[in-house]
C-alpha atoms as a printed R data frame, in Angstrom:
   type eleno elety resid chain resno       x      y      z
1  ATOM     1    CA   MET     A     1 241.377 90.042 74.763
2  ATOM     2    CA   ARG     A     2 244.038 88.831 72.964
3  ATOM     3    CA   ASP     A     3 246.366 86.158 74.359
4  ATOM     4    CA   ASN     A     4 249.711 87.052 75.244
5  ATOM     5    CA   ASN     A     5 251.613 85.002 72.304
6  ATOM     6    CA   ARG     A     6 249.516 86.779 69.767
7  ATOM     7    CA   PRO     A     7 251.178 89.983 68.083
8  ATOM     8    CA   GLY     A     8 248.924 93.763 68.438
9  ATOM     9    CA   TYR     A     9 248.246 95.913 65.602
10 ATOM    10    CA   PRO     A    10 250.011 96.573 63.924
11 ATOM    11    CA   ARG     A    11 250.152 93.292 61.562
12 ATOM    12    CA   THR     A    12 251.315 93.258 58.174
13 ATOM    13    CA   ALA     A    13 251.626 90.095 56.620
14 ATOM    14    CA   TRP     A    14 252.379 89.163 52.780
15 ATOM    15    CA   ILE     A    15 251.819 86.504 49.954
16 ATOM    16    CA   VAL     A    16 254.412 83.710 49.153
17 ATOM    17    CA   GLU     A    17 253.458 81.479 46.084
18 ATOM    18    CA   VAL     A    18 254.989 78.345 45.875
19 ATOM    19    CA   ASP     A    19 254.767 74.850 43.593
20 ATOM    20    CA   ARG     A    20 254.087 71.507 45.267
21 ATOM    21    CA   GLY     A    21 254.865 68.263 43.974
22 ATOM    22    CA   ASP     A    22 255.639 67.366 40.656
23 ATOM    23    CA   PRO     A    23 256.732 70.627 38.570
24 ATOM    24    CA   SER     A    24 254.981 69.097 35.518
25 ATOM    25    CA   LEU     A    25 251.525 69.651 36.934
26 ATOM    26    CA   HIS     A    26 251.980 73.295 37.629
27 ATOM    27    CA   MET     A    27 250.329 73.198 41.273
28 ATOM    28    CA   HIS     A    28 250.485 76.134 42.851
29 ATOM    29    CA   ARG     A    29 249.800 77.068 46.431
30 ATOM    30    CA   PHE     A    30 249.376 80.680 48.275
31 ATOM    31    CA   GLU     A    31 251.189 81.284 51.635
32 ATOM    32    CA   VAL     A    32 250.720 83.875 53.825
33 ATOM    33    CA   ARG     A    33 253.455 84.978 55.890
34 ATOM    34    CA   THR     A    34 254.626 87.246 58.627
35 ATOM    35    CA   ASP     A    35 257.363 88.295 60.717
36 ATOM    36    CA   ASP     A    36 254.893 89.400 63.387
37 ATOM    37    CA   ILE     A    37 255.483 86.369 65.615
38 ATOM    38    CA   GLU     A    38 258.894 84.787 64.507
39 ATOM    39    CA   PRO     A    39 260.729 85.659 61.639
40 ATOM    40    CA   ASN     A    40 259.146 84.382 57.960
41 ATOM    41    CA   THR     A    41 256.058 82.338 59.934
42 ATOM    42    CA   LEU     A    42 253.309 80.531 58.051
43 ATOM    43    CA   LEU     A    43 249.809 81.513 59.039
44 ATOM    44    CA   SER     A    44 248.483 79.654 56.301
45 ATOM    45    CA   GLU     A    45 248.316 78.148 52.735
46 ATOM    46    CA   HIS     A    46 245.523 78.576 50.014
47 ATOM    47    CA   GLU     A    47 244.864 76.939 47.074
48 ATOM    48    CA   THR     A    48 243.883 80.319 45.304
49 ATOM    49    CA   GLU     A    49 245.681 83.874 45.487
50 ATOM    50    CA   GLN     A    50 242.367 85.446 46.291
51 ATOM    51    CA   GLU     A    51 241.774 82.897 49.347
52 ATOM    52    CA   ALA     A    52 245.317 84.051 50.563
53 ATOM    53    CA   LEU     A    53 244.548 87.690 49.925
54 ATOM    54    CA   ASP     A    54 241.257 87.308 51.921
55 ATOM    55    CA   ALA     A    55 243.226 85.532 54.547
56 ATOM    56    CA   LYS     A    56 246.375 88.334 54.677
57 ATOM    57    CA   HIS     A    57 243.365 91.042 55.298
58 ATOM    58    CA   ARG     A    58 241.521 89.520 58.040
59 ATOM    59    CA   TYR     A    59 244.901 89.092 60.048
60 ATOM    60    CA   GLU     A    60 245.950 92.689 59.159
61 ATOM    61    CA   ASP     A    61 242.325 94.153 59.791
62 ATOM    62    CA   PRO     A    62 242.626 95.958 63.583
63 ATOM    63    CA   ALA     A    63 238.426 95.548 63.684
64 ATOM    64    CA   LEU     A    64 238.774 91.983 64.150
65 ATOM    65    CA   GLU     A    65 241.008 91.957 67.107
66 ATOM    66    CA   ASP     A    66 239.479 89.730 69.824
């Protein structure tokens, strides 16, 4: 059963690539964000785009609802 403060389905998220640290080092991170809770809420941050895509799919999957 989900808590009252968690959004129901359908849920949507998107991935934002952000630069961290010294720009010459090209350190990228991938943020998973949503508007389902509050506008532009950060859900998670990942080192690879694939990890971010996996997290996005888990967040949007209604079969995983508690």
